[in-house]
XYZ file of C-alpha atoms in Angstrom:
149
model
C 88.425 35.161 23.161
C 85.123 37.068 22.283
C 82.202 37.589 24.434
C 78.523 37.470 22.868
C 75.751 37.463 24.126
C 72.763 35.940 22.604
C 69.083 35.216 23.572
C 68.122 31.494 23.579
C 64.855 29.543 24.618
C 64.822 28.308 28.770
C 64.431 24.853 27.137
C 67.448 25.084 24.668
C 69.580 26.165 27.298
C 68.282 23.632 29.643
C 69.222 20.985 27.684
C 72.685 22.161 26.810
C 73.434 22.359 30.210
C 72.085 18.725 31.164
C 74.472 18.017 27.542
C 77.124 19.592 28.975
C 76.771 17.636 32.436
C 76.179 14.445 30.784
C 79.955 14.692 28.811
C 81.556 15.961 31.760
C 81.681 19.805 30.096
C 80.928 23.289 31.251
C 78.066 25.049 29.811
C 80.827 26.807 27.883
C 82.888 24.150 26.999
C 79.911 22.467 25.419
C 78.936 25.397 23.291
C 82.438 26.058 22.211
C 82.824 21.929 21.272
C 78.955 22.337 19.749
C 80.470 25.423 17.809
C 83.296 24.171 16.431
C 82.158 20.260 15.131
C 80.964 19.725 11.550
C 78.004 18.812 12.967
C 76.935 22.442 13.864
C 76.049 22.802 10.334
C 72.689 21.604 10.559
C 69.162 22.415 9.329
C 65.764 21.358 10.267
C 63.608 20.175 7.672
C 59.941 19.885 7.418
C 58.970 16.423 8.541
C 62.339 15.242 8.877
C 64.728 15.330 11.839
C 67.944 17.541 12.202
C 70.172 16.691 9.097
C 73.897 17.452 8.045
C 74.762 19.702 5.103
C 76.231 16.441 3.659
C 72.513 14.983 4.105
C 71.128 18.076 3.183
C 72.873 18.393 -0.336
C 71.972 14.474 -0.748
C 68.345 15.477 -0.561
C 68.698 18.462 -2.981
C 70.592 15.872 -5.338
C 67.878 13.286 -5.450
C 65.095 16.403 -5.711
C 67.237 17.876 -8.674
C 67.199 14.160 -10.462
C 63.366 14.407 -10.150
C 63.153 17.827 -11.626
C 61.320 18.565 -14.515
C 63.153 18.032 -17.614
C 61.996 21.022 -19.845
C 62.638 23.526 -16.772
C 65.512 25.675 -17.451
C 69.002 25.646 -15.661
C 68.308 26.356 -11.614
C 69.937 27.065 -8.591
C 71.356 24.850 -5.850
C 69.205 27.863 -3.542
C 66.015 27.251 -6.003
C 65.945 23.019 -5.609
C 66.298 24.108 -1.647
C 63.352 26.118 -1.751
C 61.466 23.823 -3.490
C 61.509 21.121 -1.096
C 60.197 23.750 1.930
C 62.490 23.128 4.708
C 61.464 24.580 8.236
C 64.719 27.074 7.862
C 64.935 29.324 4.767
C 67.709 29.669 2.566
C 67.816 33.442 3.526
C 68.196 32.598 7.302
C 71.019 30.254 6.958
C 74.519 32.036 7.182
C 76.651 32.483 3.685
C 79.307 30.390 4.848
C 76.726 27.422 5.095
C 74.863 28.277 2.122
C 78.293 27.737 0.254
C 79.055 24.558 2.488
C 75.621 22.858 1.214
C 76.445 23.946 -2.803
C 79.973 22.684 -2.231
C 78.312 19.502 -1.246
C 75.849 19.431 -3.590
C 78.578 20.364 -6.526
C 80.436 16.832 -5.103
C 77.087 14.594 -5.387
C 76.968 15.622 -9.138
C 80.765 15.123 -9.723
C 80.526 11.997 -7.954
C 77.552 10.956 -10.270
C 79.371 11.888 -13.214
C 81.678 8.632 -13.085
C 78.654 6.106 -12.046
C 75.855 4.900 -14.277
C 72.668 7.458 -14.635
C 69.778 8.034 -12.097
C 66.798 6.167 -13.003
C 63.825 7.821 -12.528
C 60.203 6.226 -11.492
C 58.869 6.960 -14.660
C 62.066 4.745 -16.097
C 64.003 7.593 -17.611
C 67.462 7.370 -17.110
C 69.020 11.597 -16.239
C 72.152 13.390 -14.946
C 72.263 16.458 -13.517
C 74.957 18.513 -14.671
C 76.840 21.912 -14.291
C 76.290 24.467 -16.737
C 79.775 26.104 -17.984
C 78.738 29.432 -16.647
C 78.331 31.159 -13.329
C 75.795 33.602 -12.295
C 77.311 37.003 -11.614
C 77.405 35.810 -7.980
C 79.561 33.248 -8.463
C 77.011 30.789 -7.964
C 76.981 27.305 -9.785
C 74.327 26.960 -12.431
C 72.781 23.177 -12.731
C 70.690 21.082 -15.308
C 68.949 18.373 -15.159
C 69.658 15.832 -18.867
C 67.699 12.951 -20.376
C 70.436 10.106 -20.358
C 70.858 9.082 -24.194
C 70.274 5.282 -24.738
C 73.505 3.784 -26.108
C-alpha cells in the first residue's frame, strides 16, 4: 500500500467523511472505493454538472458534428477546448485524456454504421478519422458533408 498525502478543501473532506458515514465506510475506505470506480473519471464543465468521460466524449461528438465544415482536420484535445470546460485539457491526467479520445474514437465508429447527423441548418455530416496519426499518436478527425444518394 502507498501513503500520499495530499491537500484538500475543509469542505471536500467534510463531505467525504459524512459520504463515507452515510455507506457505512471509513474515510479511507471511501477514497480508495471513490479511487478505484469508473466514475472517478470525471470533469466539471462550465454550466453543466459533474459528467463521465463517456458523457464527456458524447458532448465533444455532438460539438464535432456542428463544426465548421471548411475547417481542417482537428483534435479530439482542440473540440475540448472549444467548448471551455471549467477543467483544462492540460490539467486532466494522460491516462484520462486517452480515456475521453478512446471514447470519443467509439461515438464516431458507432456513427459509422447508423444514418448521418443532421444538422440545424439541414445538412446531413459524419465525422470521420483521418488515416494518419499525429506524431503523438493522437487520432486526427474530420468533419464530412453527407452526399445525397
Amino acid at each position: 500500500m502507498i501513503t500520499i498525502q495530499i491537500c484538500l478543501q475543509d469542505k471536500t473532506v467534510a463531505n467525504a467523511i459524512t459520504a463515507a458515514a452515510q455507506q457505512g465506510l471509513s474515510f479511507d475506505e471511501y477514497i480508495d472505493q471513490r479511487l478505484s470506480s469508473d466514475e472517478s473519471c470525471t470533469v466539471r464543465s462550465e454550466g453543466r454538472s459533474t459528467d463521465s468521460v463517456d458523457t464527456l466524449a458524447e458532448a465533444l461528438f455532438h460539438a464535432a458534428t456542428r463544426r465548421a465544415l471548411n475547417k481542417p482536420m482537428y483534435l479530439v484535445e482542440e473540440l475540448y477546448k472549444d467548448l471551455n470546460f471549467d477543467i483544462t485539457w492540460e490539467a486532466r491526467s494522460p491516462g484520462n485524456r486517452i480515456k475521453l479520445g478512446k471514447a470519443f474514437k467509439r461515438f464516431v465508429e458507432e456513427q459509422s454504421k447508423k444514418p448521418a447527423v443532421h444538422r440545424p441548418d439541414g445538412t446531413k455530416v459524419r465525422i470521420r478519422a483521418h488515416d494518419q496519426k499525429t506524431q503523438q499518436n493522437q487520432q486526427l478527425y474530420f468533419t464530412e458533408l453527407e452526399s445525397a444518394s
